[in-house]
Amino acid sequence: MRRTILGQVGLCSAVLLLTACVAPRSGTSSRDQGVASTTGLVVSTDAIASDVGAAILRRGGNAVDAAIATAFALAVTHPAAGNIGGGGFMVIRTPSGEATTIDYREVAPQRSTPTMYVGADGTIDRALTAQGYLAPGVPGTVRGLELAHRRFGVLPWRDIVRPAAALASDGITLTASLAASLNGQLRGSMGRFPSSVAAYAKPGGGTWVAGDRLVQPDLGRALRTIADEGPEAFYRGWIADSMVADIQRNGGIITHADLAAYRAVERAPVRGSFRGYEIIGMPPPSSGGIAVIQMLNLVEPMGLERSGRWSPRTLHHLIEVRRLAFLDRARYLGDPDFAAIPTAKLLDPGYAATLRASIDSSRAASSVALGRDIVTVPTDRESDETTHFSVIDGAGMAVSNTYTLEASYGSKAVVRGAGFLLNNEMGDFNKLPGLTNLTGDIGTAPNLIAPGKRMLSSMSPTIVTRDGAVVLITGSPGGRTIINTVFDVVLNVTLFGMSGREAVDAPRLHHQWLPDAATFEAAAVDSSTLLALRAMGHSVRAQGRQGDAHSIVVDPRTGIAYGINDRRSADSKASR
């Protein structure tokens, strides 16, 4: 009989993980702990996809099987970011405590050059990476899911991919939010691409409304082929032929050789410790794992829990640690196969102590002054449209997965005859060597474009353990805000004692070094706190929602897992 999550926490300390020591500013009752289970959970941005993954768990699949099924289902139900034409990262922890990661980030095609997106006037031509056929990197999702299945899957590949194929072929019922999303895209730049209109426009014309049925026959055929013939069909079969023909017909540079050469990579995770918890994160080319651990190292001895979660002192210090971590991100991080990444230094608590000594406890630092060695002249950014899901099974295997097309609906271009969207991930490279400016462009060497190179990412799938057992699985979309959303959720649980629901619902803060401004979700702090922060020299402003942290928290006293869907996402669900 499979062990339950409850059975694998016998050595856990009686940490009061689910007892709040501060009042949540979201107004959520601490009694609302999420969907409880001892046999497994899937939490994602889409209810249908979560249900698909949970069904795989009930059939005897493990957390990796369920994650793969969920990922393929999201390619059907959440086309803004769910994908087979993009890439991402997966962090896995087995019931025995082994932890590893799958890097299936896209790579630059072999015909790429460092200045391929620089116009004749010497400036970045952002339209070339915003949409169209020159914007995609070589897709990695299918190879990444294949590698995860080969290493850890227990059910047959066909059985965990076929549910997504059926969803595409049989159709899904549109929610109000997905209907509005499709309508907006078709009215906008996606409407420029005939193959995308064919895939997503309402048959017979008109606009989509909630309750309409979206059928995707070409995507269904592609997914059935991947299910029945295996992942190789995506990289060498008719799907690859369709992809290359469509890209090259429209001025792109991905070739059959690029697809055939693509490999997902298993990498050792980055690890850190914080207040007795172990943090397991994604290594480069993700910047998220290093940045989150570095910020936790900076915070650990500050005693912020004594000041209160929303005090000016706490918020001032949380802004400053973000500023320092994002500066190091710009200086050092990129694809480790192309650049020497000082990972040990960046994760060293001693290095954090040196940085911490530079923080003025009563005054904001200047981002420009701190980074004067790399700032060149007085915006480019990662897209907010990514998606994250968390999975745990009854034996305690945990999966944290974040993947993306980059922008919402990626390049906006659907592969003719195959029904899936191409990514526009090439925009995540530093596109103009040497240009690092006040608005957020980065031009440092580690993330410049090169053939076969993986672009830097902020995706931060994270697993937190204590005394040998999982206590938190989390991650988020949101471009560079991802790192700060994950940092906030981890801090809320480990330092401020919030329940999982409180930790996910709580307002969020963002600072990314440049632009030198802190943003809070609306109503996060009161006017007197904003005035106090401004008096310290901070530029602060309110913004809309930040992130979408679908998480799982495990109570170490009982072993019960709680699935917490982020209610910032209207269609999200925790399924068991």
Coordinates of C-alpha atoms in Angstrom, one line a residue:
M1 CA 0.0 0.0 0.0
R2 CA 1.3 3.5 -0.8
R3 CA 2.4 5.4 2.2
T4 CA 0.4 8.6 2.9
I5 CA 2.0 12.0 3.5
L6 CA 1.1 11.5 7.1
G7 CA 3.4 8.4 7.3
Q8 CA 6.5 10.2 6.2
V9 CA 6.6 13.0 8.8
G10 CA 7.3 11.0 11.9
L11 CA 10.7 12.7 12.5
C12 CA 9.3 16.2 12.0
S13 CA 9.5 18.7 14.8
A14 CA 6.3 20.1 16.1
V15 CA 6.9 23.5 14.4
L16 CA 3.8 25.5 14.6
L17 CA 3.8 26.1 10.9
L18 CA 0.1 26.7 10.5
T19 CA -0.3 29.0 13.5
A20 CA -0.3 32.7 12.5
C21 CA 1.8 35.0 14.6
V22 CA 0.6 38.1 12.7
A23 CA -2.8 39.1 11.4
P24 CA -3.1 38.6 7.6
R25 CA -3.8 41.9 5.9
S26 CA -5.9 40.1 3.3
G27 CA -8.7 39.6 5.7
T28 CA -8.6 35.8 5.2
S29 CA -9.7 33.6 8.1
S30 CA -6.9 31.5 9.5
R31 CA -9.4 28.6 9.5
D32 CA -9.3 28.6 5.7
Q33 CA -6.3 26.4 5.3
G34 CA -6.9 25.2 1.7
V35 CA -7.9 21.8 0.3
A36 CA -6.7 19.1 2.7
S37 CA -5.3 15.7 1.7
T38 CA -3.1 12.9 2.8
T39 CA -3.1 11.1 -0.6
G40 CA -2.0 13.9 -3.0
L41 CA -2.8 17.2 -4.5
V42 CA -2.3 19.2 -7.7
V43 CA -2.7 23.0 -7.5
S44 CA -2.6 25.0 -10.7
T45 CA -4.1 28.1 -12.4
D46 CA -6.7 26.0 -14.2
A47 CA -9.3 23.8 -12.6
I48 CA -9.5 21.3 -15.6
A49 CA -5.7 20.9 -15.6
S50 CA -5.6 20.4 -11.8
D51 CA -8.3 17.7 -12.1
V52 CA -6.4 15.9 -14.9
G53 CA -3.3 15.8 -12.7
A54 CA -5.3 14.6 -9.6
A55 CA -6.9 11.9 -11.7
I56 CA -3.4 10.6 -12.6
L57 CA -2.6 10.4 -8.8
R58 CA -5.8 8.4 -8.2
R59 CA -4.8 6.0 -11.0
G60 CA -1.6 5.2 -9.1
G61 CA 0.7 7.7 -10.8
N62 CA 3.2 9.6 -8.7
A63 CA 3.8 13.4 -8.4
V64 CA 6.0 13.5 -11.5
D65 CA 3.3 11.6 -13.6
A66 CA 0.7 14.0 -12.4
A67 CA 2.9 17.0 -13.1
I68 CA 3.5 15.9 -16.7
A69 CA -0.3 15.3 -17.2
T70 CA -1.0 18.7 -15.8
A71 CA 1.6 20.4 -18.0
F72 CA 0.2 18.9 -21.2
A73 CA -3.4 19.7 -20.1
L74 CA -2.4 23.4 -19.5
A75 CA -1.2 23.6 -23.1
V76 CA -4.9 23.1 -24.0
T77 CA -6.7 24.9 -21.2
H78 CA -4.3 27.8 -20.5
P79 CA -2.9 28.9 -23.9
A80 CA -1.5 32.2 -22.5
A81 CA 1.3 30.2 -20.8
G82 CA 0.6 26.5 -20.7
N83 CA 2.6 25.0 -23.6
I84 CA 4.4 22.5 -25.6
G85 CA 6.2 25.2 -27.6
G86 CA 8.0 26.9 -24.7
G87 CA 10.1 25.8 -21.8
G88 CA 10.7 25.9 -18.1
F89 CA 12.0 24.3 -14.9
M90 CA 11.0 21.5 -12.6
V91 CA 12.2 20.9 -9.0
I92 CA 11.6 17.4 -7.7
R93 CA 12.0 15.9 -4.2
T94 CA 11.5 12.2 -3.7
P95 CA 10.1 10.5 -0.6
S96 CA 13.6 9.4 0.3
G97 CA 14.9 13.0 0.3
E98 CA 16.7 13.0 -3.0
A99 CA 16.3 16.4 -4.8
T100 CA 17.0 17.2 -8.3
T101 CA 15.9 19.6 -11.1
I102 CA 15.0 19.4 -14.7
D103 CA 16.2 22.4 -16.9
Y104 CA 14.1 22.5 -20.0
R105 CA 14.6 26.1 -20.8
E106 CA 14.6 27.0 -24.5
V107 CA 17.9 27.6 -26.3
A108 CA 19.0 30.1 -28.9
P109 CA 19.0 28.7 -32.5
Q110 CA 22.4 28.1 -34.1
R111 CA 22.0 31.0 -36.5
S112 CA 21.6 33.5 -33.6
T113 CA 23.9 36.4 -33.1
P114 CA 24.5 38.8 -30.2
T115 CA 23.0 41.8 -32.0
M116 CA 20.3 40.1 -34.0
Y117 CA 17.6 42.3 -32.4
V118 CA 19.5 45.6 -32.8
G119 CA 18.2 47.9 -35.5
A120 CA 20.2 50.0 -38.0
D121 CA 20.0 53.0 -35.6
G122 CA 21.8 51.0 -32.9
T123 CA 18.8 50.5 -30.6
I124 CA 16.9 47.4 -29.6
D125 CA 14.1 46.6 -32.0
R126 CA 11.7 45.2 -29.5
A127 CA 9.1 44.3 -32.1
L128 CA 11.4 41.4 -33.2
T129 CA 11.1 39.7 -29.9
A130 CA 7.6 40.7 -29.0
Q131 CA 5.9 38.5 -31.6
G132 CA 6.5 36.6 -34.8
Y133 CA 8.8 33.9 -36.0
L134 CA 12.2 35.4 -35.2
A135 CA 11.3 35.6 -31.5
P136 CA 11.2 31.9 -30.5
G137 CA 14.0 29.9 -28.9
V138 CA 14.1 26.2 -29.5
P139 CA 11.3 24.7 -27.5
G140 CA 12.2 22.5 -24.5
T141 CA 8.9 21.5 -22.7
V142 CA 8.4 18.1 -24.4
R143 CA 12.0 17.0 -23.8
G144 CA 11.9 18.3 -20.2
L145 CA 8.7 16.3 -19.4
E146 CA 10.2 13.3 -21.2
L147 CA 13.4 13.5 -19.0
A148 CA 11.3 13.8 -15.8
H149 CA 9.2 10.8 -16.8
R150 CA 12.3 8.7 -17.7
R151 CA 13.8 9.5 -14.3
F152 CA 10.8 9.2 -12.1
G153 CA 7.6 8.3 -13.9
V154 CA 5.7 5.1 -13.0
L155 CA 2.7 5.1 -15.4
P156 CA 3.1 4.7 -19.2
W157 CA 3.9 7.9 -21.1
R158 CA 0.9 7.4 -23.3
D159 CA -1.5 7.2 -20.4
I160 CA -0.4 10.6 -19.0
V161 CA -0.4 12.5 -22.3
R162 CA -3.6 11.2 -23.8
P163 CA -5.9 13.1 -21.4
A164 CA -4.6 16.4 -22.8
A165 CA -5.1 15.2 -26.4
A166 CA -8.7 14.3 -25.6
L167 CA -9.3 17.8 -24.1
A168 CA -8.0 19.4 -27.3
S169 CA -9.9 17.2 -29.7
D170 CA -13.2 17.0 -27.7
G171 CA -13.1 20.6 -26.6
I172 CA -13.2 22.5 -23.4
T173 CA -16.0 24.8 -22.0
L174 CA -14.7 28.4 -21.8
T175 CA -14.7 30.2 -18.6
A176 CA -15.4 34.0 -18.6
S177 CA -11.8 34.8 -18.1
L178 CA -10.5 32.5 -20.9
A179 CA -13.2 33.8 -23.3
A180 CA -12.2 37.4 -22.5
S181 CA -8.5 36.5 -22.9
L182 CA -9.0 35.0 -26.3
N183 CA -11.1 37.8 -27.5
G184 CA -8.5 40.4 -26.4
Q185 CA -5.7 38.5 -28.1
L186 CA -7.6 38.1 -31.4
R187 CA -8.4 41.8 -31.4
G188 CA -4.8 42.5 -30.8
S189 CA -1.5 41.2 -32.3
M190 CA -2.5 37.6 -32.4
G191 CA -5.1 38.5 -35.0
R192 CA -2.2 39.3 -37.4
F193 CA -1.4 35.6 -37.8
P194 CA -3.8 33.5 -39.9
S195 CA -2.8 30.2 -38.3
S196 CA -3.5 31.7 -34.8
V197 CA -6.9 33.0 -36.0
A198 CA -7.7 29.5 -37.4
A199 CA -6.8 27.9 -34.1
Y200 CA -8.5 30.3 -31.7
A201 CA -11.2 32.3 -33.4
K202 CA -14.8 31.4 -32.8
P203 CA -16.2 29.3 -35.6
G204 CA -18.7 31.3 -37.6
G205 CA -17.4 34.6 -36.3
G206 CA -18.3 36.7 -33.3
T207 CA -16.8 36.9 -29.8
W208 CA -16.3 34.1 -27.3
V209 CA -18.5 34.0 -24.2
A210 CA -18.5 31.9 -21.1
G211 CA -20.0 28.5 -21.9
D212 CA -18.8 28.3 -25.5
R213 CA -16.8 25.3 -26.5
L214 CA -13.2 25.6 -27.8
V215 CA -12.1 22.7 -29.9
Q216 CA -8.5 22.5 -31.0
P217 CA -8.2 19.6 -33.6
D218 CA -4.7 20.3 -34.8
L219 CA -3.4 20.5 -31.2
G220 CA -5.3 17.3 -30.4
R221 CA -3.6 15.6 -33.3
A222 CA -0.1 16.8 -32.2
L223 CA -0.7 15.7 -28.6
R224 CA -2.0 12.3 -29.7
T225 CA 1.2 11.9 -31.8
I226 CA 3.4 12.8 -28.8
A227 CA 1.4 10.4 -26.6
D228 CA 1.5 7.5 -29.1
E229 CA 4.9 7.9 -30.7
G230 CA 6.8 9.5 -27.9
P231 CA 8.5 12.9 -27.5
E232 CA 10.8 12.2 -30.5
A233 CA 7.9 13.0 -32.8
F234 CA 7.9 16.6 -31.6
Y235 CA 11.6 17.1 -32.5
R236 CA 12.0 14.9 -35.6
G237 CA 8.6 13.8 -36.9
W238 CA 5.8 15.6 -38.7
I239 CA 5.4 18.1 -35.9
A240 CA 9.0 19.2 -36.3
D241 CA 8.5 19.4 -40.1
S242 CA 5.5 21.6 -39.6
M243 CA 7.3 23.8 -37.1
V244 CA 10.4 24.4 -39.2
A245 CA 8.4 25.0 -42.4
D246 CA 6.2 27.5 -40.8
I247 CA 9.0 29.4 -39.0
Q248 CA 11.3 29.5 -42.1
R249 CA 8.4 30.5 -44.4
N250 CA 7.9 33.5 -42.1
G251 CA 11.5 34.7 -41.7
G252 CA 12.5 32.7 -38.6
I253 CA 15.8 30.8 -38.1
I254 CA 15.0 27.6 -36.2
T255 CA 16.1 24.5 -38.2
H256 CA 15.6 20.8 -38.1
A257 CA 19.1 20.5 -36.7
D258 CA 18.2 22.9 -33.9
L259 CA 15.3 20.7 -32.9
A260 CA 17.2 17.5 -33.2
A261 CA 20.0 18.8 -31.0
Y262 CA 17.8 20.1 -28.1
R263 CA 18.4 18.4 -24.8
A264 CA 16.8 18.9 -21.4
V265 CA 19.4 18.8 -18.6
E266 CA 19.2 17.4 -15.1
R267 CA 21.0 19.7 -12.7
A268 CA 21.7 19.7 -9.0
P269 CA 19.5 22.1 -7.1
V270 CA 20.8 25.1 -5.2
R271 CA 20.2 24.7 -1.5
G272 CA 20.1 27.1 1.5
S273 CA 19.1 27.0 5.1
F274 CA 16.9 29.5 6.9
R275 CA 15.7 29.3 10.5
G276 CA 15.9 25.5 10.5
Y277 CA 14.3 25.1 7.1
E278 CA 16.0 23.8 4.0
I279 CA 15.4 25.8 0.8
I280 CA 15.6 23.7 -2.5
G281 CA 15.7 25.9 -5.6
M282 CA 16.4 26.0 -9.3
P283 CA 20.0 26.7 -10.3
P284 CA 21.1 28.8 -13.3
P285 CA 20.0 29.5 -16.0
S286 CA 17.2 30.3 -13.5
S287 CA 18.2 33.3 -11.4
G288 CA 15.4 32.5 -8.9
G289 CA 16.9 29.8 -6.7
I290 CA 20.1 31.8 -6.0
A291 CA 18.3 35.1 -5.5
V292 CA 15.7 33.7 -3.1
I293 CA 18.4 32.0 -1.0
Q294 CA 20.6 35.0 -1.1
M295 CA 17.8 37.2 0.2
L296 CA 17.0 34.8 2.9
N297 CA 20.6 34.8 4.0
L298 CA 20.5 38.5 4.2
V299 CA 17.3 38.6 6.3
E300 CA 18.0 35.7 8.7
P301 CA 19.8 37.6 11.5
M302 CA 17.8 40.9 11.1
G303 CA 15.0 40.0 13.6
L304 CA 12.3 41.3 11.3
E305 CA 9.7 39.2 13.0
R306 CA 10.0 41.4 16.0
S307 CA 9.2 44.5 14.0
G308 CA 6.1 43.1 12.5
R309 CA 5.4 42.0 8.9
W310 CA 4.2 45.4 7.7
S311 CA 6.2 47.8 9.7
P312 CA 8.3 50.5 8.0
R313 CA 11.5 48.9 9.4
T314 CA 10.6 45.5 8.0
L315 CA 9.6 46.8 4.6
H316 CA 12.7 49.0 4.3
H317 CA 15.0 46.1 4.9
L318 CA 13.0 43.8 2.6
I319 CA 13.4 46.4 -0.2
E320 CA 17.1 46.7 0.4
V321 CA 17.8 42.9 0.3
R322 CA 15.9 42.7 -3.0
R323 CA 18.0 45.6 -4.4
L324 CA 21.2 43.8 -3.5
A325 CA 20.2 40.4 -4.8
F326 CA 18.9 41.8 -8.1
L327 CA 22.1 43.7 -8.6
D328 CA 24.1 40.4 -8.3
R329 CA 21.6 38.8 -10.7
A330 CA 22.5 41.4 -13.3
R331 CA 26.2 41.1 -12.7
Y332 CA 26.7 37.4 -12.6
L333 CA 23.9 35.2 -13.7
G334 CA 23.3 33.4 -17.1
D335 CA 23.6 30.0 -18.7
P336 CA 26.2 28.0 -16.6
D337 CA 27.3 26.2 -19.7
F338 CA 28.5 29.5 -21.2
A339 CA 29.5 31.6 -18.2
A340 CA 31.3 31.0 -15.0
I341 CA 28.6 31.6 -12.3
P342 CA 30.0 32.3 -8.8
T343 CA 27.2 30.1 -7.2
A344 CA 29.1 29.2 -4.1
K345 CA 29.9 32.9 -3.4
L346 CA 26.4 34.1 -3.9
L347 CA 24.9 31.4 -1.6
D348 CA 27.6 31.9 1.1
P349 CA 26.1 33.3 4.3
G350 CA 29.5 35.0 4.8
Y351 CA 29.1 36.9 1.6
A352 CA 25.5 37.9 2.7
A353 CA 27.0 39.3 5.9
T354 CA 29.3 41.5 3.9
L355 CA 26.4 42.8 1.8
R356 CA 24.2 43.2 4.9
A357 CA 26.8 45.5 6.4
S358 CA 26.2 47.9 3.6
I359 CA 22.6 48.4 4.4
D360 CA 21.7 51.6 6.1
S361 CA 18.9 50.8 8.6
S362 CA 17.3 54.2 8.2
R363 CA 18.0 55.3 4.6
A364 CA 17.4 53.8 1.1
A365 CA 20.5 53.0 -1.0
S366 CA 20.9 54.3 -4.5
S367 CA 20.7 51.5 -7.1
V368 CA 22.7 53.5 -9.6
A369 CA 25.5 54.2 -7.1
L370 CA 25.6 50.5 -6.1
G371 CA 25.8 49.4 -9.7
R372 CA 27.9 52.1 -11.1
D373 CA 30.3 49.6 -12.5
I374 CA 27.7 48.2 -14.9
V375 CA 25.1 51.0 -15.4
T376 CA 25.8 52.7 -18.7
V377 CA 23.2 55.2 -19.9
P378 CA 20.0 56.9 -18.5
T379 CA 12.1 49.0 -21.2
D380 CA 12.6 45.9 -21.5
R381 CA 11.4 43.2 -19.1
E382 CA 10.4 39.7 -18.7
S383 CA 6.7 39.1 -19.4
D384 CA 4.4 38.5 -16.5
E385 CA 2.7 35.6 -18.4
T386 CA 4.1 32.4 -17.0
T387 CA 2.3 29.6 -15.1
H388 CA 3.3 27.6 -12.0
F389 CA 1.8 24.5 -10.5
S390 CA 2.6 22.4 -7.4
V391 CA 2.1 18.7 -6.8
I392 CA 2.5 16.2 -4.0
D393 CA 1.6 12.6 -3.9
G394 CA 0.6 10.3 -1.1
A395 CA 4.2 9.0 -0.5
G396 CA 5.5 12.6 -0.2
M397 CA 7.1 13.1 -3.6
A398 CA 7.0 16.8 -4.4
V399 CA 7.1 18.6 -7.7
S400 CA 7.4 22.4 -8.2
N401 CA 7.1 23.3 -11.9
T402 CA 7.1 26.7 -13.6
Y403 CA 7.0 27.0 -17.4
T404 CA 6.2 29.6 -20.0
L405 CA 5.9 30.9 -23.5
E406 CA 7.4 34.2 -22.2
A407 CA 4.7 36.8 -23.2
S408 CA 1.0 36.1 -23.0
Y409 CA 0.4 33.7 -25.8
G410 CA 4.1 33.8 -26.6
S411 CA 5.0 34.9 -30.1
K412 CA 1.3 35.0 -30.9
A413 CA 2.0 32.6 -33.7
V414 CA 0.5 29.1 -33.9
V415 CA 2.3 26.5 -35.9
R416 CA 0.2 25.8 -39.0
G417 CA -1.3 22.3 -38.9
A418 CA 0.1 21.5 -35.4
G419 CA -2.0 23.9 -33.3
F420 CA 0.5 25.0 -30.7
L421 CA 1.9 28.5 -29.9
L422 CA 5.5 29.3 -30.3
N423 CA 7.4 31.1 -27.5
N424 CA 9.1 34.5 -27.7
E425 CA 11.8 33.6 -25.2
M426 CA 14.7 35.2 -27.2
G427 CA 13.6 38.5 -25.6
D428 CA 14.9 37.2 -22.2
F429 CA 18.5 37.5 -23.5
N430 CA 20.5 40.7 -23.0
K431 CA 20.0 42.1 -26.5
L432 CA 22.4 45.0 -26.7
P433 CA 25.9 44.2 -25.3
G434 CA 27.0 46.8 -22.7
L435 CA 23.7 48.5 -22.3
T436 CA 22.4 48.5 -18.7
N437 CA 20.1 51.4 -18.1
L438 CA 17.8 52.9 -15.5
T439 CA 14.6 51.5 -17.0
G440 CA 15.6 47.8 -16.7
D441 CA 17.6 46.8 -19.8
I442 CA 20.6 44.6 -18.8
G443 CA 23.6 44.3 -21.1
T444 CA 26.0 42.3 -19.0
A445 CA 28.0 39.5 -20.6
P446 CA 26.6 36.3 -18.9
N447 CA 23.2 36.6 -20.6
L448 CA 24.2 37.9 -24.1
I449 CA 22.8 35.9 -27.1
A450 CA 24.9 33.0 -28.3
P451 CA 23.9 29.9 -30.4
G452 CA 22.8 27.0 -28.2
K453 CA 22.7 29.2 -25.1
R454 CA 19.8 29.2 -22.6
M455 CA 18.4 32.6 -21.7
L456 CA 18.4 33.8 -18.1
S457 CA 15.1 33.4 -16.3
S458 CA 13.4 34.5 -13.1
M459 CA 11.3 31.4 -12.8
S460 CA 11.7 30.2 -9.2
P461 CA 10.1 26.8 -8.5
T462 CA 10.9 26.1 -4.8
I463 CA 10.5 23.3 -2.3
V464 CA 11.0 24.0 1.5
T465 CA 11.6 21.1 3.9
R466 CA 12.2 20.8 7.7
D467 CA 13.6 17.8 9.6
G468 CA 13.5 15.7 6.4
A469 CA 10.0 16.4 5.3
V470 CA 8.4 18.8 2.8
V471 CA 6.6 21.7 4.4
L472 CA 6.1 24.1 1.4
I473 CA 5.9 23.8 -2.4
T474 CA 5.6 27.1 -4.2
G475 CA 6.4 29.2 -7.3
S476 CA 4.8 31.9 -9.4
P477 CA 4.5 33.7 -12.8
G478 CA 5.3 37.3 -13.0
G479 CA 8.6 38.0 -14.9
R480 CA 11.2 39.5 -12.6
T481 CA 8.5 39.8 -9.9
I482 CA 8.5 36.0 -9.6
I483 CA 11.6 36.0 -7.4
N484 CA 10.0 38.5 -5.0
T485 CA 6.6 36.7 -4.9
V486 CA 8.3 33.4 -4.0
F487 CA 10.5 35.2 -1.4
D488 CA 7.4 36.7 0.2
V489 CA 5.5 33.4 0.4
V490 CA 8.5 31.6 1.9
L491 CA 9.1 34.4 4.4
N492 CA 5.4 34.5 5.3
V493 CA 5.4 30.8 6.2
T494 CA 8.9 30.3 7.7
L495 CA 9.5 33.7 9.5
F496 CA 6.1 35.2 10.1
G497 CA 4.2 32.0 10.9
M498 CA 1.4 32.4 8.5
S499 CA -0.8 29.5 7.4
G500 CA -0.6 28.6 3.8
R501 CA -3.7 30.4 2.9
E502 CA -2.6 33.6 4.7
A503 CA 0.9 33.4 3.1
V504 CA -0.5 33.2 -0.4
D505 CA -3.3 35.8 0.1
A506 CA -1.0 38.3 1.7
P507 CA 0.0 41.4 -0.3
R508 CA 3.3 41.4 -2.1
L509 CA 6.3 43.7 -2.6
H510 CA 8.6 44.1 -5.6
H511 CA 12.0 45.8 -6.2
Q512 CA 14.4 44.6 -8.9
W513 CA 17.4 47.0 -8.5
L514 CA 16.6 49.0 -11.7
P515 CA 14.2 50.7 -12.1
D516 CA 14.9 52.0 -8.6
A517 CA 11.3 51.8 -7.4
A518 CA 9.4 49.6 -5.0
T519 CA 5.9 48.5 -5.9
F520 CA 3.2 47.1 -3.5
E521 CA 0.0 45.4 -4.4
A522 CA -2.9 47.8 -3.8
A523 CA -3.8 48.3 -0.1
A524 CA -0.8 46.4 1.0
V525 CA 0.3 49.2 3.4
D526 CA -1.3 52.2 4.8
S527 CA -0.6 55.8 4.0
S528 CA 1.6 56.4 7.1
T529 CA 3.8 53.5 6.2
L530 CA 4.2 54.8 2.7
L531 CA 5.1 58.2 4.0
A532 CA 7.7 56.7 6.3
L533 CA 9.3 54.7 3.5
R534 CA 9.4 57.8 1.3
A535 CA 11.0 59.7 4.1
M536 CA 13.8 57.1 4.1
G537 CA 14.3 57.8 0.4
H538 CA 12.3 55.0 -1.2
S539 CA 10.3 55.5 -4.4
V540 CA 7.2 53.6 -3.7
R541 CA 3.9 53.1 -5.6
A542 CA 0.9 50.8 -5.7
Q543 CA 0.3 48.3 -8.6
G544 CA -2.1 45.6 -9.6
R545 CA -1.8 42.0 -8.7
Q546 CA 1.7 40.4 -8.4
G547 CA 2.1 36.8 -9.2
D548 CA 0.0 33.7 -8.9
A549 CA 1.5 31.4 -6.3
H550 CA -0.3 28.1 -6.4
S551 CA 1.2 26.4 -3.4
I552 CA 1.1 23.3 -1.1
V553 CA 1.8 23.5 2.6
V554 CA 2.2 20.4 4.7
D555 CA 1.5 20.5 8.5
P556 CA 4.5 18.9 10.1
R557 CA 2.4 17.9 13.2
T558 CA -0.2 15.8 11.2
G559 CA 1.3 15.3 7.8
I560 CA -1.8 16.7 6.2
A561 CA -1.1 18.6 2.9
Y562 CA -3.1 21.7 2.1
G563 CA -3.5 22.9 -1.5
I564 CA -3.7 26.6 -1.7
N565 CA -4.8 27.9 -5.1
D566 CA -4.0 31.6 -5.5
R567 CA -7.3 33.4 -5.8
R568 CA -5.7 36.1 -7.9
S569 CA -6.3 33.6 -10.6
A570 CA -10.0 33.2 -11.3
D571 CA -9.9 29.7 -12.8
S572 CA -7.4 28.2 -10.3
K573 CA -8.0 25.1 -8.2
A574 CA -6.5 22.7 -5.8
S575 CA -7.5 19.1 -6.7
R576 CA -7.1 15.9 -4.8

